[in-house]
Coordinates of C-alpha atoms and ligand atoms in Angstrom, one line a residue:
M1 CA -24.1 -2.5 23.5
K2 CA -20.5 -1.3 23.3
I3 CA -18.4 -3.2 20.8
T4 CA -14.7 -3.1 21.5
S5 CA -11.9 -3.8 19.0
Q6 CA -11.0 -7.0 20.7
Y7 CA -14.6 -8.2 20.8
L8 CA -14.9 -7.6 17.0
R9 CA -11.6 -9.3 16.2
D10 CA -12.5 -12.3 18.4
K11 CA -16.1 -12.7 17.1
F12 CA -15.0 -12.4 13.5
L13 CA -12.2 -15.0 13.7
D14 CA -14.4 -17.3 15.8
F15 CA -17.2 -17.1 13.3
F16 CA -15.1 -18.1 10.4
R17 CA -13.0 -20.6 12.3
E18 CA -16.3 -22.4 13.1
R19 CA -17.0 -22.4 9.3
G20 CA -13.8 -24.2 8.4
H21 CA -11.5 -21.3 8.0
A22 CA -7.9 -21.4 9.1
V23 CA -6.9 -18.3 11.1
I24 CA -3.7 -17.0 9.6
K25 CA -1.4 -14.4 11.1
S26 CA -1.2 -10.9 9.7
A27 CA 1.6 -10.6 7.1
S28 CA 4.2 -7.8 7.4
L29 CA 3.3 -4.2 6.5
I30 CA 6.2 -4.3 4.0
P31 CA 5.1 -6.4 1.0
E32 CA 7.6 -9.2 0.6
N33 CA 6.8 -10.2 -3.0
D34 CA 5.2 -7.1 -4.4
P35 CA 7.5 -4.3 -5.3
S36 CA 4.7 -2.3 -6.9
V37 CA 3.5 -1.0 -3.5
L38 CA 5.4 0.4 -0.6
F39 CA 3.0 -1.0 2.1
T40 CA 0.4 -3.7 2.5
T41 CA -2.7 -1.7 1.8
A42 CA -5.3 -4.4 2.0
G43 CA -5.7 -8.0 3.2
M44 CA -5.3 -9.2 -0.3
H45 CA -1.8 -8.0 -0.9
P46 CA 0.0 -10.9 0.8
L47 CA -2.4 -13.4 -0.7
I48 CA -2.1 -12.4 -4.3
P49 CA -0.1 -15.5 -5.3
Y50 CA -2.9 -17.7 -3.8
L51 CA -5.7 -15.8 -5.5
L52 CA -3.8 -16.6 -8.7
G53 CA -3.8 -20.3 -8.0
Q54 CA -0.8 -21.1 -5.9
K55 CA -1.6 -23.5 -3.1
H56 CA -1.8 -21.9 0.4
P57 CA -0.3 -24.1 3.1
A58 CA -3.2 -23.4 5.5
G59 CA -5.9 -24.5 3.0
R60 CA -8.6 -22.9 0.8
R61 CA -10.6 -21.2 3.5
L62 CA -8.7 -18.5 5.5
T63 CA -9.5 -15.8 7.9
D64 CA -7.3 -13.0 9.2
V65 CA -6.8 -9.6 10.7
Q66 CA -4.3 -7.9 8.5
K67 CA -2.3 -4.8 9.4
C68 CA -2.5 -2.2 6.7
V69 CA -1.0 1.2 5.9
R70 CA -2.5 3.7 3.5
T71 CA -0.9 7.1 3.2
G72 CA -2.7 8.4 0.1
D73 CA -5.0 10.5 2.2
I74 CA -2.5 11.6 4.8
E75 CA -3.6 15.2 4.6
E76 CA -7.1 14.2 5.7
V77 CA -5.9 12.6 8.8
G78 CA -7.2 14.5 11.8
D79 CA -10.8 14.6 10.5
D80 CA -13.3 12.1 11.9
S81 CA -12.5 9.1 9.7
H82 CA -9.1 9.0 8.1
L83 CA -6.3 6.9 9.5
T84 CA -2.9 5.9 8.0
F85 CA -2.8 2.6 9.8
F86 CA -5.8 0.2 10.2
E87 CA -6.6 -3.4 10.6
M88 CA -8.6 -5.3 8.1
L89 CA -10.7 -8.3 9.0
G90 CA -11.1 -10.7 6.2
N91 CA -12.3 -14.1 5.2
W92 CA -11.0 -15.8 2.1
S93 CA -12.0 -18.5 -0.3
L94 CA -9.2 -19.6 -2.6
G95 CA -11.2 -21.3 -5.3
D96 CA -13.5 -22.8 -2.7
Y97 CA -16.9 -21.3 -1.8
F98 CA -18.3 -18.3 -3.6
N99 CA -20.9 -15.6 -3.4
R100 CA -23.7 -17.8 -1.9
E101 CA -21.8 -18.8 1.2
S102 CA -20.0 -15.5 1.4
I103 CA -23.1 -13.4 1.5
A104 CA -25.1 -15.7 3.7
W105 CA -22.3 -15.8 6.3
S106 CA -21.9 -12.0 6.2
Y107 CA -25.6 -11.6 6.9
E108 CA -25.5 -14.2 9.7
F109 CA -22.4 -12.7 11.3
L110 CA -23.9 -9.2 11.3
T111 CA -27.4 -10.1 12.5
S112 CA -27.2 -13.2 14.5
K113 CA -27.5 -12.7 18.3
R114 CA -24.6 -15.1 18.8
Y115 CA -22.4 -12.6 16.9
L116 CA -23.0 -8.9 16.3
G117 CA -26.8 -9.0 16.6
L118 CA -27.3 -5.9 14.4
D119 CA -30.8 -4.9 13.4
P120 CA -31.2 -6.2 9.8
D121 CA -33.5 -3.3 9.0
R122 CA -30.5 -1.0 9.2
L123 CA -28.5 -2.9 6.6
S124 CA -28.4 -1.9 2.9
V125 CA -26.3 -3.5 0.3
T126 CA -24.9 -2.6 -3.2
V127 CA -24.0 -5.0 -6.0
F128 CA -22.4 -4.6 -9.4
A129 CA -24.6 -3.2 -12.1
G130 CA -22.8 -4.9 -15.0
D131 CA -21.0 -3.5 -18.0
D132 CA -19.0 -4.6 -21.1
D133 CA -16.4 -6.4 -19.0
A134 CA -18.7 -8.4 -16.6
P135 CA -22.4 -9.1 -16.2
R136 CA -24.8 -7.5 -13.8
D137 CA -24.6 -9.4 -10.5
D138 CA -28.2 -10.5 -10.2
E139 CA -27.1 -13.6 -8.6
S140 CA -25.7 -11.8 -5.5
A141 CA -28.8 -9.6 -5.3
K142 CA -31.0 -12.7 -5.3
I143 CA -28.8 -14.2 -2.5
W144 CA -29.2 -11.1 -0.4
E145 CA -33.0 -11.2 -1.0
N146 CA -33.1 -14.7 0.2
C147 CA -31.2 -13.7 3.3
G148 CA -33.9 -11.2 4.1
I149 CA -32.7 -7.9 2.6
P150 CA -35.7 -6.4 0.8
R151 CA -35.2 -5.4 -2.9
E152 CA -35.5 -1.7 -2.2
R153 CA -32.4 -1.8 0.0
I154 CA -30.3 -3.6 -2.7
Y155 CA -28.7 -1.1 -5.0
F156 CA -27.0 -1.8 -8.4
L157 CA -24.0 0.4 -8.9
P158 CA -21.4 0.7 -11.6
K159 CA -17.7 -0.3 -11.6
K160 CA -16.7 3.0 -9.9
N161 CA -18.5 1.8 -6.8
N162 CA -18.7 -2.0 -7.0
W163 CA -15.5 -3.3 -8.4
W164 CA -12.4 -4.0 -6.4
I165 CA -8.9 -4.0 -7.7
A166 CA -5.6 -3.1 -5.9
G167 CA -4.0 -0.6 -8.2
T168 CA -4.5 -0.9 -12.0
T169 CA -3.7 -4.5 -12.8
G170 CA -4.1 -7.8 -11.1
P171 CA -6.8 -10.0 -9.6
C172 CA -10.1 -8.2 -9.3
G173 CA -13.8 -8.6 -9.5
P174 CA -17.3 -7.3 -8.8
D175 CA -18.0 -6.7 -5.1
T176 CA -21.0 -6.4 -2.9
E177 CA -20.8 -3.8 -0.1
I178 CA -22.7 -3.7 3.1
F179 CA -23.8 -0.4 4.7
W180 CA -25.0 0.5 8.1
D181 CA -27.8 3.1 8.2
T182 CA -26.8 5.7 10.9
G183 CA -30.4 6.8 11.2
K184 CA -29.8 10.2 9.7
P185 CA -32.6 11.3 7.4
A186 CA -31.9 10.8 3.7
C187 CA -30.3 14.0 2.2
S188 CA -32.4 13.8 -0.9
D189 CA -34.7 11.5 -2.9
S190 CA -31.7 10.1 -4.7
C191 CA -29.7 9.4 -1.5
D192 CA -28.3 5.9 -1.6
P193 CA -25.3 4.1 -0.2
S194 CA -23.0 5.7 -2.7
C195 CA -23.9 9.1 -1.2
D196 CA -21.4 10.6 1.2
C197 CA -23.9 12.6 3.3
G198 CA -23.3 10.3 6.2
K199 CA -26.5 8.4 6.3
Y200 CA -25.0 5.2 5.0
L201 CA -21.6 4.0 6.2
E202 CA -19.8 1.0 4.6
I203 CA -18.9 -1.7 7.0
W204 CA -17.9 -4.7 4.8
N205 CA -16.8 -5.4 1.3
N206 CA -17.1 -8.8 -0.2
V207 CA -15.1 -9.1 -3.5
F208 CA -15.8 -11.9 -5.9
M209 CA -12.4 -12.1 -7.4
Q210 CA -12.6 -13.9 -10.6
Y211 CA -10.9 -11.7 -13.2
Y212 CA -7.4 -10.6 -13.9
R213 CA -7.0 -7.1 -15.3
K214 CA -4.1 -6.9 -17.7
A215 CA -1.9 -3.9 -18.4
D216 CA -3.8 -3.3 -21.7
G217 CA -7.0 -2.9 -19.7
S218 CA -8.6 -6.1 -20.7
Y219 CA -10.0 -8.7 -18.3
E220 CA -9.3 -12.4 -18.3
P221 CA -11.0 -15.0 -16.1
L222 CA -8.8 -16.3 -13.3
A223 CA -8.1 -20.0 -13.0
Q224 CA -10.2 -20.0 -9.9
K225 CA -13.1 -18.0 -8.4
N226 CA -12.1 -16.5 -5.1
V227 CA -13.8 -14.5 -2.3
D228 CA -11.9 -11.6 -0.6
T229 CA -13.7 -9.8 2.1
G230 CA -12.6 -6.8 4.0
M231 CA -14.0 -5.1 7.1
G232 CA -12.1 -2.1 8.5
L233 CA -11.8 -2.7 12.2
E234 CA -11.5 0.8 13.6
R235 CA -14.2 2.1 11.3
T236 CA -16.6 -0.7 12.0
V237 CA -16.2 -0.4 15.8
C238 CA -16.8 3.3 15.4
V239 CA -19.9 2.9 13.2
L240 CA -21.5 0.1 15.3
N241 CA -21.1 2.1 18.5
G242 CA -22.8 5.1 16.9
M243 CA -19.6 7.2 17.5
R244 CA -18.9 10.2 15.4
S245 CA -15.2 9.8 15.0
V246 CA -12.9 6.8 14.8
Y247 CA -10.7 8.5 17.4
D248 CA -13.5 7.8 19.9
I249 CA -12.9 4.1 19.8
D250 CA -11.1 2.2 22.6
L251 CA -7.8 1.8 20.7
F252 CA -7.0 5.6 20.8
Q253 CA -8.1 6.5 24.3
G254 CA -4.8 5.7 26.1
A255 CA -2.7 7.6 23.5
L256 CA -5.0 10.7 23.5
A257 CA -4.9 10.8 27.3
K258 CA -1.1 10.6 27.1
I259 CA -1.0 13.5 24.6
C260 CA -3.3 15.6 26.9
Q261 CA -1.0 14.9 29.8
L262 CA 2.2 15.7 27.9
S263 CA 0.7 18.9 26.4
G264 CA -1.4 20.1 29.3
K265 CA -4.2 20.7 26.9
T266 CA -7.7 19.2 26.6
Y267 CA -8.8 17.0 23.7
G268 CA -11.8 18.5 22.0
D269 CA -11.2 22.0 23.3
D270 CA -10.9 23.6 19.9
A271 CA -10.6 22.3 16.3
A272 CA -6.9 23.0 15.9
T273 CA -5.9 21.2 19.1
T274 CA -8.2 18.3 18.4
K275 CA -6.8 17.9 14.9
A276 CA -3.1 18.1 16.1
M277 CA -3.8 15.5 18.8
R278 CA -5.4 13.2 16.3
V279 CA -2.6 13.5 13.8
I280 CA -0.1 12.7 16.6
A281 CA -2.2 9.7 17.8
D282 CA -2.5 8.4 14.2
H283 CA 1.1 9.0 13.0
V284 CA 2.7 7.7 16.2
R285 CA 0.6 4.6 15.9
T286 CA 1.6 4.0 12.3
A287 CA 5.3 4.7 13.1
T288 CA 5.1 2.3 16.0
F289 CA 3.8 -0.5 13.7
L290 CA 6.3 0.2 11.0
L291 CA 9.3 0.3 13.4
G292 CA 8.0 -2.8 15.2
D293 CA 7.2 -4.8 12.0
P294 CA 9.1 -8.0 11.7
V295 CA 10.5 -6.8 8.4
G296 CA 10.9 -3.4 9.8
V297 CA 11.7 0.0 8.5
V298 CA 13.8 2.9 9.9
P299 CA 13.5 6.5 9.0
S300 CA 15.4 7.4 5.8
N301 CA 15.2 9.5 2.7
V302 CA 13.8 6.8 0.4
D303 CA 10.8 4.6 -0.1
Q304 CA 9.2 3.3 3.1
G305 CA 11.8 4.9 5.2
Y306 CA 10.8 8.3 3.8
V307 CA 7.1 7.8 4.5
L308 CA 8.0 6.8 8.1
R309 CA 10.2 9.9 8.4
R310 CA 7.5 12.0 7.1
L311 CA 5.0 10.6 9.6
I312 CA 7.3 11.1 12.5
R313 CA 8.4 14.6 11.5
R314 CA 4.8 15.7 11.0
A315 CA 3.9 14.3 14.5
V316 CA 6.9 16.2 15.9
R317 CA 5.8 19.4 14.4
M318 CA 2.3 19.0 15.8
A319 CA 3.7 18.0 19.2
N320 CA 5.8 21.1 19.1
T321 CA 2.8 23.4 18.4
L322 CA 1.1 21.8 21.4
G323 CA 4.2 22.4 23.6
M324 CA 5.0 18.8 24.1
P325 CA 8.6 18.0 25.3
Q326 CA 11.3 16.0 23.6
G327 CA 10.6 12.3 24.0
S328 CA 6.9 12.6 23.8
L329 CA 6.5 10.4 20.8
S330 CA 8.1 7.4 22.4
Q331 CA 6.0 7.8 25.5
I332 CA 2.9 7.6 23.3
A333 CA 4.4 4.6 21.5
R334 CA 4.7 2.9 24.8
V335 CA 1.0 3.2 25.3
Y336 CA 0.4 1.6 22.0
V337 CA 2.8 -1.2 22.7
D338 CA 0.6 -2.0 25.7
V339 CA -2.7 -1.6 23.9
Y340 CA -1.6 -4.2 21.3
R341 CA 0.5 -6.4 23.6
D342 CA -1.8 -9.4 23.2
V343 CA -2.6 -8.9 19.5
Y344 CA 0.7 -7.9 17.9
S345 CA 3.5 -9.2 20.1
E346 CA 6.0 -7.9 17.6
L347 CA 5.5 -4.4 19.1
S348 CA 6.6 -5.6 22.6
D349 CA 9.3 -7.7 21.1
N350 CA 10.7 -4.7 19.3
S351 CA 9.8 -2.0 21.8
A352 CA 13.4 -1.0 22.5
K353 CA 14.0 -0.4 18.8
I354 CA 10.7 1.5 18.5
I355 CA 11.5 3.8 21.4
D356 CA 15.1 4.3 20.4
E357 CA 14.3 5.2 16.8
L358 CA 11.4 7.5 17.7
D359 CA 13.6 9.3 20.3
K360 CA 16.4 9.7 17.8
E361 CA 14.3 10.9 15.0
E362 CA 12.4 13.3 17.2
E363 CA 15.6 14.7 18.5
R364 CA 17.2 15.0 15.1
F365 CA 14.2 16.9 13.7
R366 CA 13.7 19.2 16.7
K367 CA 17.2 20.5 16.2
T368 CA 16.3 22.0 12.9
L369 CA 12.5 22.4 13.2
V370 CA 12.4 25.8 14.9
A371 CA 15.2 27.2 12.7
G372 CA 13.5 25.8 9.6
E373 CA 10.1 27.4 10.5
K374 CA 11.9 30.7 11.1
E375 CA 13.6 30.4 7.7
F376 CA 10.2 29.7 6.1
L377 CA 8.6 32.7 7.7
K378 CA 11.5 34.9 6.7
V379 CA 11.2 33.8 3.1
I380 CA 7.5 34.3 2.9
S381 CA 7.8 37.8 4.3
H382 CA 9.9 38.7 1.3
I383 CA 8.2 36.9 -1.6
Q384 CA 5.8 38.5 -4.0
G385 CA 2.7 36.7 -4.7
S386 CA 1.6 33.5 -3.0
V387 CA 4.0 30.8 -4.3
V388 CA 6.9 29.6 -2.3
P389 CA 9.7 28.9 -4.8
G390 CA 11.0 25.4 -5.3
G391 CA 14.5 26.5 -4.2
T392 CA 13.2 27.4 -0.8
A393 CA 11.4 24.1 -0.4
F394 CA 14.6 22.4 -1.4
K395 CA 16.6 24.4 1.1
L396 CA 14.1 23.5 3.8
Y397 CA 14.5 19.9 2.8
D398 CA 18.3 19.8 2.4
T399 CA 19.3 22.0 5.3
F400 CA 16.5 21.6 7.8
G401 CA 15.1 18.2 7.0
F402 CA 11.6 19.3 6.1
P403 CA 9.9 16.7 3.9
V404 CA 8.5 18.7 1.0
E405 CA 4.9 17.7 1.9
M406 CA 5.5 19.4 5.3
T407 CA 6.6 22.6 3.5
V408 CA 3.4 22.4 1.5
E409 CA 1.4 22.0 4.6
L410 CA 3.2 24.9 6.4
A411 CA 2.6 27.0 3.3
A412 CA -1.1 26.2 3.2
E413 CA -1.4 27.2 6.9
N414 CA 0.0 30.6 5.9
G415 CA -2.1 31.0 2.7
Y416 CA 0.7 30.1 0.3
T417 CA 1.3 27.3 -2.2
V418 CA 4.7 25.7 -3.1
D419 CA 6.3 25.3 -6.5
V420 CA 6.6 21.5 -6.1
E421 CA 7.8 21.0 -9.7
G422 CA 10.5 23.5 -9.0
F423 CA 11.4 21.6 -5.9
K424 CA 11.6 18.3 -7.9
Q425 CA 13.9 20.0 -10.4
K426 CA 16.3 21.2 -7.7
Y427 CA 16.2 17.8 -6.2
A428 CA 17.0 16.1 -9.5
E429 CA 19.8 18.6 -10.1
H430 CA 21.3 17.8 -6.8
Q431 CA 21.0 14.1 -7.4
A432 CA 22.7 14.5 -10.8
K433 CA 25.5 16.4 -9.2
S434 CA 26.3 13.7 -6.7
H435 CA 26.4 11.1 -9.4
A436 CA 28.1 13.3 -12.0
G437 CA 31.0 11.1 -12.7
S438 CA 29.0 8.0 -13.6
E439 CA 26.3 10.0 -15.4
Q440 CA 28.9 11.3 -17.8
R441 CA 30.1 7.9 -18.8
F442 CA 26.6 6.6 -18.9
K443 CA 25.8 9.1 -21.7
G444 CA 28.9 8.1 -23.6
G445 CA 27.7 4.5 -23.4
M446 CA 24.3 5.4 -24.8
A447 CA 25.8 7.0 -27.8
E448 CA 27.8 3.9 -28.7
G449 CA 25.1 1.6 -27.8
G450 CA 23.4 1.8 -31.2
G451 CA 19.8 2.8 -31.2
V452 CA 17.3 4.0 -28.7
E453 CA 15.2 0.9 -29.1
T454 CA 18.1 -1.4 -28.2
T455 CA 18.8 0.7 -25.1
R456 CA 15.2 0.5 -24.1
L457 CA 15.1 -3.3 -24.6
H458 CA 18.2 -3.6 -22.5
T459 CA 16.6 -1.6 -19.7
A460 CA 13.5 -3.8 -20.0
T461 CA 15.7 -6.9 -19.6
H462 CA 16.7 -5.6 -16.1
L463 CA 13.1 -5.2 -15.2
L464 CA 12.3 -8.7 -16.6
Q465 CA 15.0 -10.3 -14.6
A466 CA 13.8 -8.5 -11.4
A467 CA 10.2 -9.5 -12.1
L468 CA 11.1 -13.2 -12.8
R469 CA 13.0 -13.4 -9.5
R470 CA 9.9 -12.0 -7.7
V471 CA 7.5 -14.4 -9.4
L472 CA 9.7 -17.6 -9.6
G473 CA 12.2 -17.0 -6.8
D474 CA 15.9 -16.3 -6.5
E475 CA 17.0 -19.4 -8.3
V476 CA 16.4 -17.4 -11.5
K477 CA 19.8 -16.4 -12.8
Q478 CA 20.7 -14.8 -16.1
K479 CA 22.2 -17.4 -18.5
G480 CA 22.2 -15.3 -21.6
S481 CA 20.8 -12.1 -23.2
N482 CA 20.5 -11.0 -26.8
I483 CA 18.9 -7.9 -28.1
T484 CA 17.9 -6.8 -31.6
P485 CA 16.0 -3.6 -32.3
E486 CA 12.8 -5.6 -32.5
R487 CA 12.9 -7.8 -29.4
L488 CA 14.8 -9.0 -26.4
R489 CA 15.7 -12.6 -25.6
F490 CA 16.6 -13.6 -22.1
D491 CA 17.8 -17.0 -21.0
F492 CA 17.6 -17.9 -17.3
S493 CA 18.0 -20.9 -15.0
F494 CA 14.6 -22.4 -14.1
S495 CA 13.7 -26.0 -14.1
R496 CA 10.1 -26.1 -15.5
P497 CA 7.9 -24.3 -18.0
M498 CA 6.3 -21.2 -16.5
T499 CA 2.5 -21.3 -16.0
Q500 CA 0.2 -18.8 -17.8
E501 CA -0.3 -17.0 -14.4
E502 CA 3.4 -16.7 -13.8
I503 CA 3.9 -15.2 -17.3
A504 CA 1.0 -12.8 -16.8
E505 CA 2.3 -11.8 -13.4
T506 CA 5.8 -11.2 -14.7
E507 CA 4.4 -9.0 -17.5
R508 CA 2.3 -7.2 -15.0
L509 CA 5.2 -6.4 -12.7
V510 CA 7.4 -5.2 -15.6
N511 CA 4.6 -3.0 -16.9
E512 CA 3.9 -1.6 -13.4
A513 CA 7.6 -0.7 -13.1
I514 CA 7.3 1.1 -16.4
E515 CA 4.1 2.9 -15.4
R516 CA 5.7 4.0 -12.2
K517 CA 8.3 5.9 -14.2
L518 CA 11.2 4.8 -12.1
P519 CA 14.4 6.8 -12.5
V520 CA 17.4 4.7 -13.7
T521 CA 20.6 5.7 -11.8
C522 CA 24.1 4.4 -12.1
E523 CA 26.8 4.2 -9.5
E524 CA 30.3 2.9 -9.6
M525 CA 31.6 1.0 -6.7
P526 CA 34.0 -1.8 -5.8
I527 CA 32.5 -5.2 -6.5
E528 CA 32.5 -6.2 -2.9
E529 CA 30.3 -3.2 -2.1
A530 CA 28.0 -4.0 -5.0
R531 CA 27.5 -7.4 -3.6
K532 CA 26.6 -6.0 -0.2
T533 CA 24.0 -3.7 -1.7
G534 CA 22.2 -6.8 -2.9
A535 CA 22.8 -6.0 -6.6
I536 CA 22.4 -9.0 -8.8
G537 CA 24.5 -9.8 -11.9
L538 CA 27.5 -11.5 -13.0
F539 CA 30.2 -11.2 -10.3
G540 CA 32.9 -12.6 -12.6
D541 CA 36.4 -11.1 -13.1
R542 CA 35.7 -9.6 -16.4
Y543 CA 34.2 -6.5 -14.7
G544 CA 37.4 -5.8 -12.9
D545 CA 37.4 -4.3 -9.4
V546 CA 35.0 -1.4 -9.9
V547 CA 31.6 -2.1 -11.3
K548 CA 28.6 -0.1 -12.4
V549 CA 25.4 -0.7 -10.5
Y550 CA 22.2 0.3 -12.2
T551 CA 19.2 1.0 -9.9
M552 CA 15.7 1.3 -11.2
G553 CA 13.7 2.7 -8.2
D554 CA 13.1 0.0 -5.7
F555 CA 12.5 -2.6 -8.4
S556 CA 15.9 -3.6 -9.8
K557 CA 19.5 -3.3 -8.8
E558 CA 21.9 -4.9 -11.2
I559 CA 25.6 -4.9 -12.2
C560 CA 25.8 -4.0 -15.8
G561 CA 27.9 -2.1 -18.3
G562 CA 24.9 -0.1 -19.7
P563 CA 23.6 1.7 -21.6
H564 CA 20.1 2.3 -20.3
A565 CA 17.2 4.6 -20.6
A566 CA 17.2 7.4 -18.0
N567 CA 13.7 6.5 -16.8
T568 CA 11.6 3.3 -17.1
G569 CA 8.7 5.6 -18.2
E570 CA 10.4 5.8 -21.6
L571 CA 9.7 2.1 -22.3
G572 CA 6.6 1.0 -24.1
R573 CA 4.2 -1.7 -23.0
F574 CA 6.1 -4.8 -22.3
V575 CA 4.7 -8.0 -23.9
I576 CA 6.1 -11.5 -23.5
T577 CA 5.8 -13.2 -26.9
K578 CA 7.3 -16.6 -26.1
E579 CA 8.3 -18.7 -23.1
Q580 CA 10.2 -21.9 -24.1
S581 CA 12.9 -24.2 -23.2
S582 CA 16.5 -23.2 -24.1
S583 CA 18.4 -26.1 -22.8
A584 CA 18.2 -28.4 -19.7
G585 CA 17.3 -26.3 -16.7
V586 CA 17.3 -23.1 -18.8
R587 CA 14.2 -21.3 -20.0
R588 CA 14.1 -18.6 -22.7
I589 CA 11.8 -15.6 -22.9
K590 CA 11.3 -13.4 -25.9
A591 CA 9.6 -10.1 -25.4
E592 CA 8.8 -6.8 -27.1
L593 CA 8.1 -3.2 -26.2
R594 CA 4.9 -1.9 -27.9
Y595 CA 4.0 1.8 -28.3
Ligands
LIG1 N1 -9.7 -6.0 -0.9 C1 -11.0 -5.5 -0.5 C2 -10.9 -4.2 0.3 O1 -9.8 -3.7 0.6 C3 -11.7 -6.5 0.3 O2 -10.9 -7.1 1.2 O3 -11.9 -3.6 0.6

């Protein structure tokens, strides 16, 4: 039987709808309340507040198909399995059912003739083996056994395999993973589902989310026990159809055909062409979803916009090697808009924007691409050794618009590496120059500020305010701040005591911003402009017409007189020591930095 993407989406949602789950819409690809990640990378991201105990308006049982973007393995795209965009099917219990129902339903969905009707003999599962943080999950193993999975196909594996967490802190827990046996012979006696020989392919992951991992690495039980399951749509369709590559599934056929038509080449002819076509198919799809997202991104030099630019430019470079004409990307995007018309109507709603932005970015980059490649080849013909200097990478970036990752790739194709550290240094020097005026004053302020620790605590205060606004909402406004070398004190408008979860989440966000080592930059601008950039802070007269806006990566933007640390990475571990009332409608937080 051939399983199409739409068949799997429909069956999955129907199954859980019939079991009391509300079908919720995919959230945006741009996390709205979580500054710690650029993109929604799993179904759980948009649901974190509800996993932590907030009430979800649709109830305690949810099911969804969530759009996800993961660019961590972007270099691998073009092989048989990696994608930068994918859909994740999920069912959710927010403090409602737990492992018993979750496992039994997964088994039923996979094996029942009314749903996928898979051969139960080809399923294997893994469960958590237990360690100092959490017990061995014998309970889940027993439930699997009762469903009909024999003991020898139930594997106990450690945290490395059977524990799920997004990032380093936050809600998490042991999981049980379901694998499909492709029928390949075992590669050795010790071959099990954790082996990557290709015999076992994971199709579903059920996470029993019941802990919170704190910044200090310790685990606390959550207020409620949740279930978070994830089934990668493209991958599962591929596996269940016995296909070798995810690019063989229905969703890519139109785009690949279009690429063949535009390039005059044949998919599968040779490895290089196949890889280039897959990269184009993948990157254009992701770009289409990012541009068409209701929150939406456009190509730029920072954050999500940079990733989008990188995807588009990489696709343009590949398209160029295949001899595809200007405007190819938007033609491929049109195919995707059609493919997803009934599932993600935002793509058709925003198709004009998608096409326009792709055409513009393709044109922009094609203007410099050829000259940049020439420059690159000229440089490597002169250098001694095999390392492309950082300065060259910077010139390619600055003059020709080559994302540094592309230069690295280009270098690798020619047997060279790139001095990426050198590139970063040049980049930082360039940034410093363009902010020279304010940087100078900033240093003066530090000297007068009295003590490194006070400066750090002041910097942490910005992060705290930004975190509070994310956790509690925009009604949070600074009412007072006081810093001694030992602690910070921050008063802010908010009408009730914070819950333990809110305090923990605030701490987590601040510590994440510290761990991300965000650069702290300062710019001077007229107050009106500052307001337009979305900077928070006191807009009173006492600042005069021109104000300083301090930006900490994508996390905080605030009007302030300084001084500040140059990078959030200089701060120690942030700990809230007290949350109390200050006066009516005003709360007070005391916090420290520990080293
Ligand atoms: N969050 C888990 C995953 O991404 C299950 O949904 O696999």
